[in-house]
mmCIF file of C-alpha atoms in Angstrom:
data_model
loop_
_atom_site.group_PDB
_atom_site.id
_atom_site.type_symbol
_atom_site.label_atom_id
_atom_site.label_comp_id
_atom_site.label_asym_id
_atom_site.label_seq_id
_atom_site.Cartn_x
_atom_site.Cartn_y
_atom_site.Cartn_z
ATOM 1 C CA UNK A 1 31.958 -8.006 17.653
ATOM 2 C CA UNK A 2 28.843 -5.932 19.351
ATOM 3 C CA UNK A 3 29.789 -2.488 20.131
ATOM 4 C CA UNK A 4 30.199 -0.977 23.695
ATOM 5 C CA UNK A 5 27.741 1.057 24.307
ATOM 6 C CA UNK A 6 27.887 3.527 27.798
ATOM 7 C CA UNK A 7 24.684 2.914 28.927
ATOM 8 C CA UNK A 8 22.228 0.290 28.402
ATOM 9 C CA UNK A 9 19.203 2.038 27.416
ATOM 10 C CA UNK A 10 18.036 5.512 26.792
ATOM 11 C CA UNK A 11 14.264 6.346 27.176
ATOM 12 C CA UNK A 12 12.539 7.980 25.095
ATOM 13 C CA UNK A 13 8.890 9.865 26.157
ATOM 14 C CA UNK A 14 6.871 12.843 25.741
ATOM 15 C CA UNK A 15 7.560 15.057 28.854
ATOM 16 C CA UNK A 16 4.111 14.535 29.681
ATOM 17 C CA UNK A 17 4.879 11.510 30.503
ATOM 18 C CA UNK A 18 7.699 11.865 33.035
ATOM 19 C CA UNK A 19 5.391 12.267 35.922
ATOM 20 C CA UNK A 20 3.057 9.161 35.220
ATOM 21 C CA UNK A 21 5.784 6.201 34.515
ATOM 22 C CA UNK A 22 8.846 7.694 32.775
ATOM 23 C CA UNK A 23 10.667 9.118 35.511
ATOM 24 C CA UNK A 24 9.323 5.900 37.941
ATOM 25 C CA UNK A 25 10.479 3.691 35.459
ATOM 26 C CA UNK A 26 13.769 5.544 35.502
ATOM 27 C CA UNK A 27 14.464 4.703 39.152
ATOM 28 C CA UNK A 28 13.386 0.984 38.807
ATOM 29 C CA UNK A 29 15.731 0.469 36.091
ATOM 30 C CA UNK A 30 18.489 1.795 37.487
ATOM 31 C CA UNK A 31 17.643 -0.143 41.174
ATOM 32 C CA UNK A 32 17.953 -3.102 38.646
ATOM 33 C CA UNK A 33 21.526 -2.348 37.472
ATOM 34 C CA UNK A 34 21.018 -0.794 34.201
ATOM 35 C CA UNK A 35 22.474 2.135 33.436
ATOM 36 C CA UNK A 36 19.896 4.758 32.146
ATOM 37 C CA UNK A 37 20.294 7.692 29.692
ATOM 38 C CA UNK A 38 17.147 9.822 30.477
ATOM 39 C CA UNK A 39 16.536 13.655 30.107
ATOM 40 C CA UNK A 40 15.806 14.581 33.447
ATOM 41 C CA UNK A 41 19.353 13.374 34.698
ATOM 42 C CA UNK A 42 21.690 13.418 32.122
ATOM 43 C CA UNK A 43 20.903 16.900 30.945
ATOM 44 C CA UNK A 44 22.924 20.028 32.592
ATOM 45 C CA UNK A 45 22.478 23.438 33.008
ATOM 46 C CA UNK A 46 24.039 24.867 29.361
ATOM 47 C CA UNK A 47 24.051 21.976 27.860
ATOM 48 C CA UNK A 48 23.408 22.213 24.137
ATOM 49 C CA UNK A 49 20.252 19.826 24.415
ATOM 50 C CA UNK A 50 19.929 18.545 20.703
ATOM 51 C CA UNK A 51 24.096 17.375 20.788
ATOM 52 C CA UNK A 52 23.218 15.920 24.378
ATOM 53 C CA UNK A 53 20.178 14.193 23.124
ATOM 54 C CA UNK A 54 21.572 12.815 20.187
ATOM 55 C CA UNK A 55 25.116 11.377 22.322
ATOM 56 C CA UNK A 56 22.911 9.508 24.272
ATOM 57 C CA UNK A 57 20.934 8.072 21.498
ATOM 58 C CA UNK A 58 23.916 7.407 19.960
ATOM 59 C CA UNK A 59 25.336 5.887 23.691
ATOM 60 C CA UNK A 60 22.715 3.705 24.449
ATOM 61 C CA UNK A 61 22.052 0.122 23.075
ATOM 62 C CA UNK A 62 18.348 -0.022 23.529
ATOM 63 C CA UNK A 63 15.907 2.496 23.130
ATOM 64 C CA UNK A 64 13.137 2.349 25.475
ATOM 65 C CA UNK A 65 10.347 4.245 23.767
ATOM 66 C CA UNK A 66 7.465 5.053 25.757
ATOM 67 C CA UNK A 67 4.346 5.549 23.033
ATOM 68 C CA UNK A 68 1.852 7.594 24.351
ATOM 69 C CA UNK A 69 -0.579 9.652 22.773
ATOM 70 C CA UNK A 70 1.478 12.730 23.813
ATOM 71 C CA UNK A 71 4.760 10.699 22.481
ATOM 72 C CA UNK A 72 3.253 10.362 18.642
ATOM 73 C CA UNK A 73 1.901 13.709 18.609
ATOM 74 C CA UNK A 74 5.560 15.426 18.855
ATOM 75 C CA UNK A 75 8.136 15.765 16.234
ATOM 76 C CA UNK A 76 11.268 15.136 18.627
ATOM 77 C CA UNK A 77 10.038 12.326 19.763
ATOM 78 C CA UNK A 78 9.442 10.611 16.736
ATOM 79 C CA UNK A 79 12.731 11.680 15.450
ATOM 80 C CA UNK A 80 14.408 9.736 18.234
ATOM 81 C CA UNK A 81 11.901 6.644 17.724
ATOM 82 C CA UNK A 82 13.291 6.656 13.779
ATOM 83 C CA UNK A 83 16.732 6.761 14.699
ATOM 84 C CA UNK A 84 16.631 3.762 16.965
ATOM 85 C CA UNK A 85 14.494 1.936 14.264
ATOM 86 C CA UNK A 86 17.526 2.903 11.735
ATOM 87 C CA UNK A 87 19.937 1.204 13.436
ATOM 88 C CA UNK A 88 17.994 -1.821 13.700
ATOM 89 C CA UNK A 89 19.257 -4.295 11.697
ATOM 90 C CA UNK A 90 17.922 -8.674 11.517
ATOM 91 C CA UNK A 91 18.721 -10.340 14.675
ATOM 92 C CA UNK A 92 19.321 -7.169 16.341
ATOM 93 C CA UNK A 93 16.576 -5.448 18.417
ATOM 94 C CA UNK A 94 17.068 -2.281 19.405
ATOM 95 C CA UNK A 95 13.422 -0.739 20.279
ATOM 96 C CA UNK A 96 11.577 -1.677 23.200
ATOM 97 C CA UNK A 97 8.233 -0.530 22.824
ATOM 98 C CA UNK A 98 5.996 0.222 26.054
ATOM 99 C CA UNK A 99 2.319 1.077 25.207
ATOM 100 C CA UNK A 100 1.115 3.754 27.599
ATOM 101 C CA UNK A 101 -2.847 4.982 27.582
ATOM 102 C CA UNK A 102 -2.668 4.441 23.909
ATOM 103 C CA UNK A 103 -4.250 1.896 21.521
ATOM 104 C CA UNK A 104 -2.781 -0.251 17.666
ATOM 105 C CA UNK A 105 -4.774 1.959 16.337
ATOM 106 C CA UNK A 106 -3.910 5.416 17.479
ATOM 107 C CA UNK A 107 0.016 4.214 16.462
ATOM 108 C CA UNK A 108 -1.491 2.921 13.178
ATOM 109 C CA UNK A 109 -2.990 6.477 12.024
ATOM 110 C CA UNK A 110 0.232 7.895 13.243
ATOM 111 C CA UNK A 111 2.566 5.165 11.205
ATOM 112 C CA UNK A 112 1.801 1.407 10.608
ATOM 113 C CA UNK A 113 5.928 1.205 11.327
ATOM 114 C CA UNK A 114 4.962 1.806 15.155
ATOM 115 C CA UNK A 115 1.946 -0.550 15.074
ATOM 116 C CA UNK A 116 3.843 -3.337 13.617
ATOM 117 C CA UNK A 117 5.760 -4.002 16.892
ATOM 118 C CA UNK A 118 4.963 -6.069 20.160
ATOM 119 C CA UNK A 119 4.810 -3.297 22.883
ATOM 120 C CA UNK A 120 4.764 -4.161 26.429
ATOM 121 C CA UNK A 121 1.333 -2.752 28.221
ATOM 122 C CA UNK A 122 1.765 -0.312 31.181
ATOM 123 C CA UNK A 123 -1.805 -0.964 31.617
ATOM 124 C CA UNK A 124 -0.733 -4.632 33.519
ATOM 125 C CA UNK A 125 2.117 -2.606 36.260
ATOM 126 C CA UNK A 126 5.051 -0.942 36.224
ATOM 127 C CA UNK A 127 6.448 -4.329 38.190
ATOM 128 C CA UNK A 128 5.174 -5.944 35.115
ATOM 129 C CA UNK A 129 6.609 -3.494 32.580
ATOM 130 C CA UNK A 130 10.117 -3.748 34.396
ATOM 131 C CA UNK A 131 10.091 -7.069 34.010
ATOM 132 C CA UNK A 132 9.724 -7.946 30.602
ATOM 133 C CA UNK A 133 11.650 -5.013 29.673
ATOM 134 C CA UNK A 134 14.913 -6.670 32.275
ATOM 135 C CA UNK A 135 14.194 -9.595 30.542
ATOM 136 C CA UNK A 136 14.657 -8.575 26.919
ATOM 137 C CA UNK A 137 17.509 -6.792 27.909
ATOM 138 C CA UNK A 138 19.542 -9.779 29.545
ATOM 139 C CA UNK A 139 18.159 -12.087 26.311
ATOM 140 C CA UNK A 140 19.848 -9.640 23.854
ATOM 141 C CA UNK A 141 22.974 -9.510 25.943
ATOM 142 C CA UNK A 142 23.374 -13.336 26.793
ATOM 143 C CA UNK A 143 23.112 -13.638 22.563
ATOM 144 C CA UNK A 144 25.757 -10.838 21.844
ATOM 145 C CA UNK A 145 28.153 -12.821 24.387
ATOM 146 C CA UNK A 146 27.453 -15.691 22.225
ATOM 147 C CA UNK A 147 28.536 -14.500 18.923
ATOM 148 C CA UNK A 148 31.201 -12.477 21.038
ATOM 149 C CA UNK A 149 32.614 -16.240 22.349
ATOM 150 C CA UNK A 150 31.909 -18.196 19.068
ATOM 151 C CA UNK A 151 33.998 -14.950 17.063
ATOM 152 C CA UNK A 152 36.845 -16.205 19.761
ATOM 153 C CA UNK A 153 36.623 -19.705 19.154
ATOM 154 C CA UNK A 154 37.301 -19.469 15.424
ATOM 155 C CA UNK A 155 40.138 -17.129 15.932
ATOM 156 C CA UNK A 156 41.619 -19.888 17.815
ATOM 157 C CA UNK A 157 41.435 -22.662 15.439
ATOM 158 C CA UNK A 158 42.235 -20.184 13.058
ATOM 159 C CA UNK A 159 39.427 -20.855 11.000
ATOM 160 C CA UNK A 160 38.167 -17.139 10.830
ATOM 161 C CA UNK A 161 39.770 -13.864 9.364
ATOM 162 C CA UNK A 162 40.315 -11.794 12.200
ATOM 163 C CA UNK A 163 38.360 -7.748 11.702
ATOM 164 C CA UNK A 164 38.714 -5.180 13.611
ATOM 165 C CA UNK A 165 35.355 -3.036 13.521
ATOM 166 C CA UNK A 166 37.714 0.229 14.356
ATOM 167 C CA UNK A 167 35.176 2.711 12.420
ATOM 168 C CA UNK A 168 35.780 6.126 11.935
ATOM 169 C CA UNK A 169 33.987 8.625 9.764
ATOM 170 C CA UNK A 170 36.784 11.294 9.113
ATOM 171 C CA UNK A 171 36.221 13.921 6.269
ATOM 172 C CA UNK A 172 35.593 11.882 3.502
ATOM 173 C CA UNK A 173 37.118 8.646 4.509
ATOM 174 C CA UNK A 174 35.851 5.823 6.386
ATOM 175 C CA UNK A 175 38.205 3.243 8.310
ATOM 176 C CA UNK A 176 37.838 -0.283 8.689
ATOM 177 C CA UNK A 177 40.939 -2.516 9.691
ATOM 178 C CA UNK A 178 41.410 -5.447 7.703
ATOM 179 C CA UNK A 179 43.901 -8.348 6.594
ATOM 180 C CA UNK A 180 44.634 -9.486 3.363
ATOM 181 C CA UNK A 181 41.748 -8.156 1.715
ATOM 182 C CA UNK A 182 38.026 -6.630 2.493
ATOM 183 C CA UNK A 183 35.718 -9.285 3.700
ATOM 184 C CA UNK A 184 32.171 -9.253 3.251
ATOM 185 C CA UNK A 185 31.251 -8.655 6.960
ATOM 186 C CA UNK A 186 34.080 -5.790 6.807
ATOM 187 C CA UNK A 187 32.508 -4.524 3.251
ATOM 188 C CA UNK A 188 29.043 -4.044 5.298
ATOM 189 C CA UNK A 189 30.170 -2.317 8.672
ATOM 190 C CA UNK A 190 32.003 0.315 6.532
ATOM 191 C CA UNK A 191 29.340 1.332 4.591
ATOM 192 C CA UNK A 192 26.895 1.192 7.843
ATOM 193 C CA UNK A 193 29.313 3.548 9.208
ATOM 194 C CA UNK A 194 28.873 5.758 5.988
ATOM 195 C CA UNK A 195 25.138 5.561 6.124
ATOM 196 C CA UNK A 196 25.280 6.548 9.689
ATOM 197 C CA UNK A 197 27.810 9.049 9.478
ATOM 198 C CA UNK A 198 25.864 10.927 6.623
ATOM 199 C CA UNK A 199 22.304 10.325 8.821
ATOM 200 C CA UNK A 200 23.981 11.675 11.821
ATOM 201 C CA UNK A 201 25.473 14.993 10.030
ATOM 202 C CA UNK A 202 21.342 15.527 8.422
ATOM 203 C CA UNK A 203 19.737 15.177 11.616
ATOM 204 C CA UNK A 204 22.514 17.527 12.981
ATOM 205 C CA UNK A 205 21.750 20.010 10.443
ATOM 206 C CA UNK A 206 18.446 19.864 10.608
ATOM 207 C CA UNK A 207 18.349 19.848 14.297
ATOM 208 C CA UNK A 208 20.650 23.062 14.290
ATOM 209 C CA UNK A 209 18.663 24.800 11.782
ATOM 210 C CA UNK A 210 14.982 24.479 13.255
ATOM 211 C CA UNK A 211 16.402 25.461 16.862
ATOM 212 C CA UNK A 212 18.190 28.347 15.158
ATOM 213 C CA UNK A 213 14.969 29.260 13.442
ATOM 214 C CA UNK A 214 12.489 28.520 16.518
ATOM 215 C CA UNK A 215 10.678 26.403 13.854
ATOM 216 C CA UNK A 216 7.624 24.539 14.030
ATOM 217 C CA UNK A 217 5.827 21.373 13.152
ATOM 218 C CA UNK A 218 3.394 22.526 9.557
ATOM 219 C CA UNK A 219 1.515 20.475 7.348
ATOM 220 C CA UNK A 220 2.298 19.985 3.471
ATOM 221 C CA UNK A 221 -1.288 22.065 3.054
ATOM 222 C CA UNK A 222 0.540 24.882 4.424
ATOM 223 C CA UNK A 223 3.456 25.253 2.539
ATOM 224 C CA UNK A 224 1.446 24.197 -0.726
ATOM 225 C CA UNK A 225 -0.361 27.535 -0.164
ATOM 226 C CA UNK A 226 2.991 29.112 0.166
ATOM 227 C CA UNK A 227 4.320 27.356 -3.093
ATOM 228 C CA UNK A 228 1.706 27.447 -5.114
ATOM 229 C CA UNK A 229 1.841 31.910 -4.063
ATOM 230 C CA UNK A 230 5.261 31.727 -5.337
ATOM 231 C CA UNK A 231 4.778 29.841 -8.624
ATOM 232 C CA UNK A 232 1.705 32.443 -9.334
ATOM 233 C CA UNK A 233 3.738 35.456 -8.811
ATOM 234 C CA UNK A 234 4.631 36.900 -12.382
ATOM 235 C CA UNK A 235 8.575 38.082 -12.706
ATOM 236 C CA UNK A 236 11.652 36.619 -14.054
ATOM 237 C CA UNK A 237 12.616 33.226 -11.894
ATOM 238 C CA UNK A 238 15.470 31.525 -11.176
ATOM 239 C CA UNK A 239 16.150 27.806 -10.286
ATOM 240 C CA UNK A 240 18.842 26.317 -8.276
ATOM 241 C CA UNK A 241 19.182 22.940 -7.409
ATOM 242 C CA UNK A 242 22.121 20.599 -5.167
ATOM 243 C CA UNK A 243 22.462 17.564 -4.179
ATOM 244 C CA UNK A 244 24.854 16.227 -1.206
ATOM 245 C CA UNK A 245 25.302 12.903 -0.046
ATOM 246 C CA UNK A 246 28.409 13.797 2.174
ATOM 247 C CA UNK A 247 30.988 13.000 -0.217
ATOM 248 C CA UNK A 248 30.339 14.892 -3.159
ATOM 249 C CA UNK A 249 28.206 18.185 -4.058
ATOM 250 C CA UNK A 250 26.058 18.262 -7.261
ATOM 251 C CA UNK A 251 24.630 21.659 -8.650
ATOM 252 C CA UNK A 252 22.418 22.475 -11.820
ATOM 253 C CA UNK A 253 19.075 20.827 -12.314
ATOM 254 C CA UNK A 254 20.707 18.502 -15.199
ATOM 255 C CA UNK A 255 22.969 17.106 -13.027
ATOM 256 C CA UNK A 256 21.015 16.673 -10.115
ATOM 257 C CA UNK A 257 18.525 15.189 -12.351
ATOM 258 C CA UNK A 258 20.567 12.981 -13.728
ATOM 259 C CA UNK A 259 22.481 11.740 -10.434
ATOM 260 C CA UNK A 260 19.367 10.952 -8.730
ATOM 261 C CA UNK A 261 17.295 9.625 -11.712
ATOM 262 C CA UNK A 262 14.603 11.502 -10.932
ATOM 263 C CA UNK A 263 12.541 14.357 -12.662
ATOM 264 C CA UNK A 264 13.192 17.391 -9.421
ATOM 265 C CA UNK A 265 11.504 19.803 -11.307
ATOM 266 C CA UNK A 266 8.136 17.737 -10.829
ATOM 267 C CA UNK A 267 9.251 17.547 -6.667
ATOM 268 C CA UNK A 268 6.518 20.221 -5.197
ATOM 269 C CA UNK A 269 3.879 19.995 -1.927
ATOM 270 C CA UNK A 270 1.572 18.355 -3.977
ATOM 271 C CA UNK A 271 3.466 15.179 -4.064
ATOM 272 C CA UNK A 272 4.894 15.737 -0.816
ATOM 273 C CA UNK A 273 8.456 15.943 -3.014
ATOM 274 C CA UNK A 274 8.238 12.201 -3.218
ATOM 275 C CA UNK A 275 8.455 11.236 0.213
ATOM 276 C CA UNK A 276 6.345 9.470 2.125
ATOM 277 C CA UNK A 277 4.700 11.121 5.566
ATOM 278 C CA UNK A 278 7.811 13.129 5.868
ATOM 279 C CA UNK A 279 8.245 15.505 8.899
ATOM 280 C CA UNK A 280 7.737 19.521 8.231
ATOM 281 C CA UNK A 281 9.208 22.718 9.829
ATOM 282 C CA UNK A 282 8.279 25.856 8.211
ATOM 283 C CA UNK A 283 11.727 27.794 8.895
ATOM 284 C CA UNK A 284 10.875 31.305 7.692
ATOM 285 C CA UNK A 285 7.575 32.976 6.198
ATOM 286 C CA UNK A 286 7.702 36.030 4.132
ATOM 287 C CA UNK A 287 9.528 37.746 1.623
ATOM 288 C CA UNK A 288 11.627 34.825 1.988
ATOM 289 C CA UNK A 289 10.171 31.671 2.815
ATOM 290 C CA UNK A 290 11.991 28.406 3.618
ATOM 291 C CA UNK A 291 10.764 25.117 4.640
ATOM 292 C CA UNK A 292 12.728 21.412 5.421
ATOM 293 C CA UNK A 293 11.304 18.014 4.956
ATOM 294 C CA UNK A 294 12.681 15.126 7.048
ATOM 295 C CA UNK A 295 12.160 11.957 5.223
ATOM 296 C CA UNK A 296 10.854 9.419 8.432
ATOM 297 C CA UNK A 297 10.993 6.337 6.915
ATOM 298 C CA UNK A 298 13.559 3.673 7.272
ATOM 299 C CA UNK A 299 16.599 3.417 4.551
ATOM 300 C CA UNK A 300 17.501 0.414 2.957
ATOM 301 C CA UNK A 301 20.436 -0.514 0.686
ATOM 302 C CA UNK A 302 22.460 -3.780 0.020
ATOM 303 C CA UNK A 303 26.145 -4.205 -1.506
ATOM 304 C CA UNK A 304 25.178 -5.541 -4.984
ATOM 305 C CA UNK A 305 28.887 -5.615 -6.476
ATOM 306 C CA UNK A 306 32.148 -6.102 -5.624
ATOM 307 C CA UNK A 307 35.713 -6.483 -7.506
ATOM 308 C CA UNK A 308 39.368 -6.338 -7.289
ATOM 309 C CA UNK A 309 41.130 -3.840 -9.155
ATOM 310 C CA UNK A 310 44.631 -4.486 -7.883
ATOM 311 C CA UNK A 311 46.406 -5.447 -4.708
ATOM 312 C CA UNK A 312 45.642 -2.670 -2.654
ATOM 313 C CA UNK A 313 42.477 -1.260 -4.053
ATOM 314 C CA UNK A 314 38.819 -2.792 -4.075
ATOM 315 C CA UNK A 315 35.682 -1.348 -5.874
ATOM 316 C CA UNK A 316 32.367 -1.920 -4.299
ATOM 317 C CA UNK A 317 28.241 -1.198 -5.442
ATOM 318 C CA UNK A 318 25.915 -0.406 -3.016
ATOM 319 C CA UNK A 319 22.358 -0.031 -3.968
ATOM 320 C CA UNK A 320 19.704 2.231 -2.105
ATOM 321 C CA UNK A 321 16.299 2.676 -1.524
ATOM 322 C CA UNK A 322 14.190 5.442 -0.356
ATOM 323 C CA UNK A 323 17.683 7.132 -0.586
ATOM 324 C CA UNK A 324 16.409 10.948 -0.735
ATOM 325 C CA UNK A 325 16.859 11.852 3.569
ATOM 326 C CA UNK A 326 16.253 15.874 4.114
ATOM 327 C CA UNK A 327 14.881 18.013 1.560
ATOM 328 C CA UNK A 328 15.517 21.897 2.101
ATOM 329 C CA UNK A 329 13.348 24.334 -0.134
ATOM 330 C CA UNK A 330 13.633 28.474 -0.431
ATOM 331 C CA UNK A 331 11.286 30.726 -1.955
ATOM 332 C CA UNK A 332 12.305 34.307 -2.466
ATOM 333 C CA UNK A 333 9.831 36.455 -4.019
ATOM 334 C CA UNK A 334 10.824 39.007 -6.159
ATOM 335 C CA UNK A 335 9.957 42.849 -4.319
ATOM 336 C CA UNK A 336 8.315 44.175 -7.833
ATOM 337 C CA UNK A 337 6.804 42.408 -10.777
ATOM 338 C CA UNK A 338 10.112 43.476 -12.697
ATOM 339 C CA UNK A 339 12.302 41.941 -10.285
ATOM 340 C CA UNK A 340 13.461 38.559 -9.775
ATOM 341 C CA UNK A 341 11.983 35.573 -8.045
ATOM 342 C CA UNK A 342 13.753 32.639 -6.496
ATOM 343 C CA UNK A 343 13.576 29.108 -5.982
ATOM 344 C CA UNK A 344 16.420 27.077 -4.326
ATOM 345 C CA UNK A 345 15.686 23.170 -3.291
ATOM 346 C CA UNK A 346 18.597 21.262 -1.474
ATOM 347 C CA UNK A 347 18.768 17.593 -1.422
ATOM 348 C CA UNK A 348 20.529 15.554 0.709
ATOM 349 C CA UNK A 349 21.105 11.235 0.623
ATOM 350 C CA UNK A 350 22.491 8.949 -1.009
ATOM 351 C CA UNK A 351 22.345 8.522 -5.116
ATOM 352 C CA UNK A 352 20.254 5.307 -6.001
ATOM 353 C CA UNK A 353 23.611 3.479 -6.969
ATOM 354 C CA UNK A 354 26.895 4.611 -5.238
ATOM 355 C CA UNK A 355 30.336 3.272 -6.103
ATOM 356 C CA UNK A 356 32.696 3.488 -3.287
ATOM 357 C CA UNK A 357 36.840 2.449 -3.685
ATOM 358 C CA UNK A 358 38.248 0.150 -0.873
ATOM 359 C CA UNK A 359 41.797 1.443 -0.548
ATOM 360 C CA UNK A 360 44.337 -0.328 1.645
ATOM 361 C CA UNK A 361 46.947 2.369 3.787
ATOM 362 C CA UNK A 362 48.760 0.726 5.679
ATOM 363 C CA UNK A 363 46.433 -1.874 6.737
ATOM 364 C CA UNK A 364 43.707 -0.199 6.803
ATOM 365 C CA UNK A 365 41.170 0.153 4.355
ATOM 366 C CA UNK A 366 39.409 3.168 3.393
ATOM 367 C CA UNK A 367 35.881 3.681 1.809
ATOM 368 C CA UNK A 368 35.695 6.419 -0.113
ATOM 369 C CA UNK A 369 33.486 7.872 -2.903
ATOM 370 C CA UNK A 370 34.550 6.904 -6.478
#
């Protein structure tokens, strides 16, 4: 069954923007019958405007992103074009893509992810833009009522299991309610609800952090300079390494390592620490120097495995890809060549392969980390 979402669409531009279409486009919408999550109503005075920003993201069924040449040049902009693409999922669209005074190919240098999308040109009217946009709104809702009615229609020949999508992410457990036993549609909305749970609490932190901070947008040139300072200063050094993927906390470079199959010692600028165009903030600069990378491309994963292991109690695989989400890196340098430098690297994800135990309380089943 489709979620209920509070409003219909949230839309997403550069604040440049608001002036030229966004906040036009705004009013049309909403003269239409939609209702509209947009910045320059929705936000109050001392509101805490990351949380608000990220409710209505999470509020809204369609993201309305407004590209722009001002839009792909910003970092929170982006961040809120990733998250709708995340929850994106086949036969589901979620973006809605308007191309304002920008071209395939601007979007291309920025990421081919963007260019790879039918956008709807402001260039043609905002009567036009309205339009479509009203239009592939009331097609995605007339095919949720469809799967909405046919999901009745089996319950009442009693053909279908009946499941309850009541998801909750709750310290370490995840709810789903069930019947008899975990089907495979109930299998995949609980660990969507992990996935999102975990992406919600690293954008959080991330979010909190750079505000905290007053951090910036750098490039990996700039905090290879830093590095490579650090790794040239002579003194005694000490490594630190953890991994958290929301359930579980790893320490020691061994076990990291070994968790995440990968070599972390060899993670540095130069190879952007593995990740692929990720988004950097350069924290602090100094004695101390800290720096975050926000991996910016999409995750995938797929349940692989699952078995029985007694009446109440299922055990399920789930396999990801591009798994590693937020890197976090300090560098302390050591005050005097007989002192003692540091270097601390958080990593936060998922593992390549995580095992998860179905338990049934109750009724309800409960995904947790095995």
């Amino acid at each position: 069954m489709p979620k209920a979402y509070e409003y219909d669409a949230f839309i997403s531009h550069a604040v440049e923007d608001k002036i030229p279409i966004a906040n036009e486009l705004c009013d049309r919408l909403q003269k239409a019958g939609l209702k509209i999550w947009y910045s320059g109503r929705e936000l109050n005075a001392g509101d805490s405007i990351s949380a608000t920003i990220s409710d209505g993201l999470n509020q809204s069924r369609f993201g309305i992103v407004i590209l722009s040449k001002h839009y792909i040049s910003k970092t929170w902009t982006i961040r809120e074009f990733y998250h709708f693409m995340a929850r994106e999922k086949e036969g589901q669209k979620v973006i809605l893509p308007v191309m304002y005074n920008v071209g395939l190919e601007d979007l291309a240098q920025k990421d081919l992810t963007m260019a790879d999308r039918f956008g709807i040109k402001a260039e043609q009217g905002l009567d036009h833009v309205v339009s479509r946009l009203l239009e592939a709104i009331s097609k995605e809702k007339d095919s949720e009522k469809k799967v909405k009615h046919g999901s009745r229609r089996w319950l009442n020949i009693g053909l279908a299991v009946s499941i309850l999508l009541a998801l909750g992410y709750v310290g370490k457990t995840i709810l789903t309610k069930t019947s008899e036993k975990p089907t495979i549609e109930s299998m995949e909305a609980a660990v969507k609800a992990r996935v999102a749970a975990m992406e919600n609490t690293i954008l959080t932190t991330n979010l909190y952090n750079i505000k905290k901070a007053g951090a910036k947008p750098t490039t990996i040139e700039s905090i290879d300079s830093l590095y490579t300072a650090f790794k040239n200063m002579k003194s005694y050094y000490r490594n630190e390494y953890e991994f958290n993927n929301g359930l579980t906390t790893v320490r020691a470079k061994k076990n990291v390592a070994a968790i995440l199959q990968t070599d972390v010692e060899a993670l540095r600028p130069a190879n952007a620490y593995g990740l692929i165009l990720p988004q950097i903030f350069l924290l602090q600069k100094g004695q101390s120097v800290k720096y975050t990378l926000l991996n910016t491309q999409p995750l995938h994963y797929s349940i692989s495995e699952s078995r029985q292991l007694n009446d109440s109690t299922y055990s399920i695989l789930v396999k990801y890809d591009n798994n590693i989400r937020l890197i976090e890196v300090d560098l302390t340098f050591a005050e005097k060549a007989s002192g003692m430098k540091k270097h601390q690297m958080l990593l936060m994800g998922f593992r390549h392969e995580e095992v998860y135990s179905l338990l049934k309380r109750k009724g309800i089943w409960s995904l947790t980390d095995k």
